[in-house]
Structure formats: C-alpha cells, structure tokens
PDB file of C-alpha atoms and ligand atoms in Angstrom:
ATOM      1  CA  MET E  10      86.943   9.635 204.991  1.00 81.00           C
ATOM      2  CA  VAL E  11      87.468   9.165 201.241  1.00 86.00           C
ATOM      3  CA  ASN E  12      87.887   5.549 200.145  1.00 95.00           C
ATOM      4  CA  CYS E  13      86.873   4.060 203.486  1.00 98.00           C
ATOM      5  CA  LEU E  14      84.532   1.110 202.959  1.00 98.00           C
ATOM      6  CA  PHE E  15      82.645   1.556 206.226  1.00 98.00           C
ATOM      7  CA  CYS E  16      82.279   5.341 205.734  1.00 98.00           C
ATOM      8  CA  LYS E  17      80.664   4.484 202.381  1.00 98.00           C
ATOM      9  CA  ILE E  18      78.368   1.976 204.094  1.00 98.00           C
ATOM     10  CA  ALA E  19      77.525   4.576 206.790  1.00 98.00           C
ATOM     11  CA  ASN E  20      76.737   7.142 204.040  1.00 97.00           C
ATOM     12  CA  LYS E  21      74.749   4.516 202.099  1.00 98.00           C
ATOM     13  CA  GLU E  22      76.955   4.873 199.041  1.00 97.00           C
ATOM     14  CA  ILE E  23      77.417   1.094 199.355  1.00 98.00           C
ATOM     15  CA  ASP E  24      74.503  -1.191 200.248  1.00 98.00           C
ATOM     16  CA  SER E  25      74.489  -3.203 203.428  1.00 98.00           C
ATOM     17  CA  LYS E  26      71.930  -5.132 205.409  1.00 98.00           C
ATOM     18  CA  ILE E  27      71.209  -2.625 208.150  1.00 98.00           C
ATOM     19  CA  VAL E  28      70.004  -4.112 211.416  1.00 98.00           C
ATOM     20  CA  TYR E  29      69.809  -0.927 213.489  1.00 98.00           C
ATOM     21  CA  GLU E  30      70.731   2.698 212.966  1.00 98.00           C
ATOM     22  CA  THR E  31      70.756   6.021 214.780  1.00 98.00           C
ATOM     23  CA  GLU E  32      72.070   9.423 213.714  1.00 97.00           C
ATOM     24  CA  ASN E  33      75.589   8.478 214.811  1.00 98.00           C
ATOM     25  CA  VAL E  34      75.908   4.692 214.716  1.00 98.00           C
ATOM     26  CA  MET E  35      74.974   1.766 212.482  1.00 98.00           C
ATOM     27  CA  VAL E  36      74.765  -2.001 212.924  1.00 99.00           C
ATOM     28  CA  PHE E  37      74.770  -4.107 209.756  1.00 99.00           C
ATOM     29  CA  LYS E  38      75.274  -7.750 208.780  1.00 98.00           C
ATOM     30  CA  ASP E  39      78.800  -8.948 208.081  1.00 99.00           C
ATOM     31  CA  ILE E  40      79.084  -9.984 204.428  1.00 98.00           C
ATOM     32  CA  ASP E  41      81.101 -13.102 205.375  1.00 98.00           C
ATOM     33  CA  PRO E  42      79.530 -14.314 208.633  1.00 98.00           C
ATOM     34  CA  LYS E  43      81.611 -16.338 211.093  1.00 98.00           C
ATOM     35  CA  ALA E  44      78.603 -17.286 213.255  1.00 98.00           C
ATOM     36  CA  PRO E  45      74.844 -17.656 212.668  1.00 98.00           C
ATOM     37  CA  VAL E  46      74.548 -14.070 213.919  1.00 98.00           C
ATOM     38  CA  HIS E  47      77.398 -11.786 212.850  1.00 98.00           C
ATOM     39  CA  PHE E  48      76.867  -8.037 212.876  1.00 99.00           C
ATOM     40  CA  LEU E  49      79.262  -5.130 212.655  1.00 99.00           C
ATOM     41  CA  ALA E  50      78.615  -2.095 214.853  1.00 99.00           C
ATOM     42  CA  ILE E  51      80.267   1.148 213.746  1.00 99.00           C
ATOM     43  CA  PRO E  52      80.280   4.833 214.550  1.00 98.00           C
ATOM     44  CA  LYS E  53      79.404   6.811 211.407  1.00 98.00           C
ATOM     45  CA  PHE E  54      82.241   9.166 212.332  1.00 98.00           C
ATOM     46  CA  HIS E  55      85.533   7.824 210.993  1.00 98.00           C
ATOM     47  CA  ILE E  56      88.277   6.697 213.315  1.00 98.00           C
ATOM     48  CA  SER E  57      90.669   3.966 212.239  1.00 98.00           C
ATOM     49  CA  SER E  58      90.617   1.850 215.364  1.00 98.00           C
ATOM     50  CA  ILE E  59      90.275   1.855 219.126  1.00 98.00           C
ATOM     51  CA  LEU E  60      93.722   3.488 219.226  1.00 98.00           C
ATOM     52  CA  GLU E  61      92.029   6.739 218.138  1.00 98.00           C
ATOM     53  CA  ILE E  62      89.194   6.464 220.655  1.00 98.00           C
ATOM     54  CA  GLU E  63      89.897   9.907 222.131  1.00 98.00           C
ATOM     55  CA  GLN E  64      88.713  11.447 218.837  1.00 98.00           C
ATOM     56  CA  LEU E  65      85.264   9.893 219.277  1.00 98.00           C
ATOM     57  CA  ASP E  66      82.664  11.828 221.251  1.00 98.00           C
ATOM     58  CA  LYS E  67      81.879   9.952 224.456  1.00 97.00           C
ATOM     59  CA  ASN E  68      78.146  10.168 223.784  1.00 98.00           C
ATOM     60  CA  ILE E  69      78.657   8.436 220.432  1.00 98.00           C
ATOM     61  CA  LEU E  70      80.702   5.739 222.128  1.00 98.00           C
ATOM     62  CA  LYS E  71      77.850   5.149 224.555  1.00 98.00           C
ATOM     63  CA  GLU E  72      75.360   5.168 221.655  1.00 98.00           C
ATOM     64  CA  LEU E  73      77.468   2.501 219.954  1.00 98.00           C
ATOM     65  CA  PHE E  74      77.480   0.212 222.989  1.00 98.00           C
ATOM     66  CA  LYS E  75      73.775   0.804 223.558  1.00 98.00           C
ATOM     67  CA  ALA E  76      73.198  -0.235 219.934  1.00 98.00           C
ATOM     68  CA  ILE E  77      75.172  -3.434 220.559  1.00 98.00           C
ATOM     69  CA  ALA E  78      73.086  -4.188 223.665  1.00 98.00           C
ATOM     70  CA  LYS E  79      69.887  -3.477 221.743  1.00 98.00           C
ATOM     71  CA  VAL E  80      70.641  -5.805 218.840  1.00 98.00           C
ATOM     72  CA  ALA E  81      71.857  -8.497 221.270  1.00 98.00           C
ATOM     73  CA  LYS E  82      68.465  -8.331 222.989  1.00 98.00           C
ATOM     74  CA  ASP E  83      66.469  -7.983 219.759  1.00 98.00           C
ATOM     75  CA  TYR E  84      68.165 -11.086 218.326  1.00 98.00           C
ATOM     76  CA  ASN E  85      67.887 -13.055 221.596  1.00 98.00           C
ATOM     77  CA  LEU E  86      71.603 -13.421 222.206  1.00 98.00           C
ATOM     78  CA  GLU E  87      71.323 -13.211 226.007  1.00 93.00           C
ATOM     79  CA  LYS E  88      72.572 -16.789 226.399  1.00 93.00           C
ATOM     80  CA  GLY E  89      75.969 -15.713 225.112  1.00 96.00           C
ATOM     81  CA  PHE E  90      77.509 -13.526 222.479  1.00 98.00           C
ATOM     82  CA  ARG E  91      80.908 -12.094 221.737  1.00 98.00           C
ATOM     83  CA  VAL E  92      81.945  -8.509 220.937  1.00 98.00           C
ATOM     84  CA  VAL E  93      85.332  -8.222 219.231  1.00 98.00           C
ATOM     85  CA  THR E  94      87.356  -5.383 217.773  1.00 98.00           C
ATOM     86  CA  ASN E  95      90.383  -6.598 215.870  1.00 98.00           C
ATOM     87  CA  THR E  96      93.094  -3.951 215.998  1.00 98.00           C
ATOM     88  CA  GLY E  97      96.120  -4.006 213.736  1.00 98.00           C
ATOM     89  CA  ARG E  98      97.344  -6.522 211.195  1.00 96.00           C
ATOM     90  CA  ASP E  99      98.427  -9.196 213.699  1.00 96.00           C
ATOM     91  CA  ALA E 100      94.895  -9.245 215.125  1.00 97.00           C
ATOM     92  CA  GLY E 101      93.375  -9.521 211.644  1.00 95.00           C
ATOM     93  CA  GLN E 102      91.994  -6.009 211.180  1.00 98.00           C
ATOM     94  CA  SER E 103      91.178  -5.687 207.482  1.00 98.00           C
ATOM     95  CA  VAL E 104      89.013  -2.530 207.461  1.00 98.00           C
ATOM     96  CA  ASP E 105      90.529   0.583 209.007  1.00 98.00           C
ATOM     97  CA  HIS E 106      87.310   2.071 210.389  1.00 98.00           C
ATOM     98  CA  LEU E 107      86.504   1.205 214.019  1.00 98.00           C
ATOM     99  CA  HIS E 108      84.056  -1.676 214.144  1.00 98.00           C
ATOM    100  CA  PHE E 109      82.853  -4.129 216.732  1.00 98.00           C
ATOM    101  CA  HIS E 110      81.958  -7.623 215.594  1.00 98.00           C
ATOM    102  CA  VAL E 111      78.852  -8.929 217.378  1.00 98.00           C
ATOM    103  CA  LEU E 112      78.786 -12.722 217.119  1.00 98.00           C
ATOM    104  CA  GLY E 113      76.142 -15.050 218.453  1.00 98.00           C
ATOM    105  CA  LYS E 114      74.061 -18.217 218.210  1.00 98.00           C
ATOM    106  CA  ARG E 115      76.934 -20.634 218.581  1.00 97.00           C
ATOM    107  CA  LYS E 116      79.515 -21.648 221.213  1.00 95.00           C
ATOM    108  CA  PHE E 117      82.784 -19.719 221.303  1.00 96.00           C
ATOM    109  CA  ASN E 118      86.162 -20.962 222.436  1.00 95.00           C
ATOM    110  CA  TRP E 119      88.301 -19.270 225.032  1.00 96.00           C
ATOM    111  CA  PRO E 120      91.035 -18.226 224.594  1.00 95.00           C
ATOM    112  CA  PRO E 121      90.259 -17.121 221.022  1.00 92.00           C
ATOM    113  CA  GLY E 122      92.628 -18.239 218.265  1.00 81.00           C
TER     114      GLY E 122
HETATM  115  P1  AMP S 942      88.106  -7.082 210.382  1.00 71.34           P
HETATM  116  O1  AMP S 942      88.764  -8.130 209.514  1.00 71.34           O
HETATM  117  O2  AMP S 942      88.115  -7.380 211.840  1.00 71.34           O
HETATM  118  O3  AMP S 942      88.659  -5.701 210.058  1.00 71.34           O
HETATM  119  O4  AMP S 942      86.578  -7.085 209.986  1.00 71.34           O
HETATM  120  C1  AMP S 942      86.125  -6.592 208.761  1.00 71.34           C
HETATM  121  C2  AMP S 942      84.846  -7.307 208.463  1.00 71.34           C
HETATM  122  O5  AMP S 942      84.166  -6.600 207.452  1.00 71.34           O
HETATM  123  C3  AMP S 942      85.033  -8.745 207.957  1.00 71.34           C
HETATM  124  O6  AMP S 942      84.391  -9.649 208.844  1.00 71.34           O
HETATM  125  C4  AMP S 942      84.367  -8.732 206.571  1.00 71.34           C
HETATM  126  O7  AMP S 942      83.654  -9.919 206.299  1.00 71.34           O
HETATM  127  C5  AMP S 942      83.442  -7.529 206.680  1.00 71.34           C
HETATM  128  N1  AMP S 942      83.094  -6.874 205.426  1.00 71.34           N
HETATM  129  C6  AMP S 942      83.930  -6.555 204.417  1.00 71.34           C
HETATM  130  N2  AMP S 942      83.256  -5.931 203.429  1.00 71.34           N
HETATM  131  C7  AMP S 942      81.960  -5.851 203.849  1.00 71.34           C
HETATM  132  C8  AMP S 942      80.763  -5.314 203.279  1.00 71.34           C
HETATM  133  N3  AMP S 942      80.749  -4.708 202.067  1.00 71.34           N
HETATM  134  N4  AMP S 942      79.613  -5.428 203.976  1.00 71.34           N
HETATM  135  C9  AMP S 942      79.604  -6.046 205.183  1.00 71.34           C
HETATM  136  N5  AMP S 942      80.699  -6.539 205.780  1.00 71.34           N
HETATM  137  C10 AMP S 942      81.863  -6.459 205.120  1.00 71.34           C
HETATM  138 ZN1   ZN S 943      85.622   5.294 207.700  1.00 71.34          ZN
END
C-alpha cells in the first residue's frame, strides 16, 4: 500500500527496531512506548484494521498470534501483558495498517481508559 507507514516498515523502506520477523509478519518496538515493553505486531500484508480481517489469510493470522506469543515468552511477559488493537478514531487508531500493541512489564488498569 503506497504511503502506508507500516507497509514501509514491513518493506524496510523505513527503519524500525525489529524484535521478531517471519516471511509474513513482523514485531518491532513502538517509537513512543507506553510501557517498559511496547511492541507492535503486524502482518506484512496490508489491511487497514480488524474490520478487514476476512482479507487476511488465516495462516498469516495464526502466524501473527504465534509471533505475539513468542515475543511474550522471549521477553518474559508471562506474569501479565496486554494485546490491544485500536480500531477507528474514537479508539485512538492513528496508523491505518492492522497492528496489535503488545504491552508488558507494568500493571495495567481494567477497564482501560
Ligand atoms: P495506534 O495509535 O493504535 O494506531 O498505534 C500506532 C502506534 O504506532 C503508536 O503507538 C505510535 O507510537 C507508533 N508509531 C508511529 N510511528 C512509528 C514508527 N516509525 N516506528 C514505530 N512505531 C511507530
Ligand atoms: Zn500498510
């Protein structure tokens, strides 16, 4: 997708701090972390949000969640971590490429703000 920030990160046209990567998915550090651990997990294939999930191959979706589980284990987040996908303006989505925030190493409130 032309002019999509996370497509450019996936294609390595823009640098990021990659934590884990496969052919179809990437996990990288959020540039403005909201917790001591704050990663973003994305499919390299562009979809705007979870609302377009039917366009994503189910194997890639599984690969994405396996990547999240892997980094959670690799970074010792078993005690508690949060996976969030903000969808739409009211939820605070600022990049229109599906991404899951992976946040850890602090306490989180419930319900979220
Ligand atoms: P959201 O606001 O839920 O759409 O999340 C977008 C996230 O992308 C925010 O947490 C930003 O800090 C993060 N972000 C924006 N630009 C970059 C970048 N170049 N590299 C890494 N993370 C970024
Ligand atoms: Zn994209």
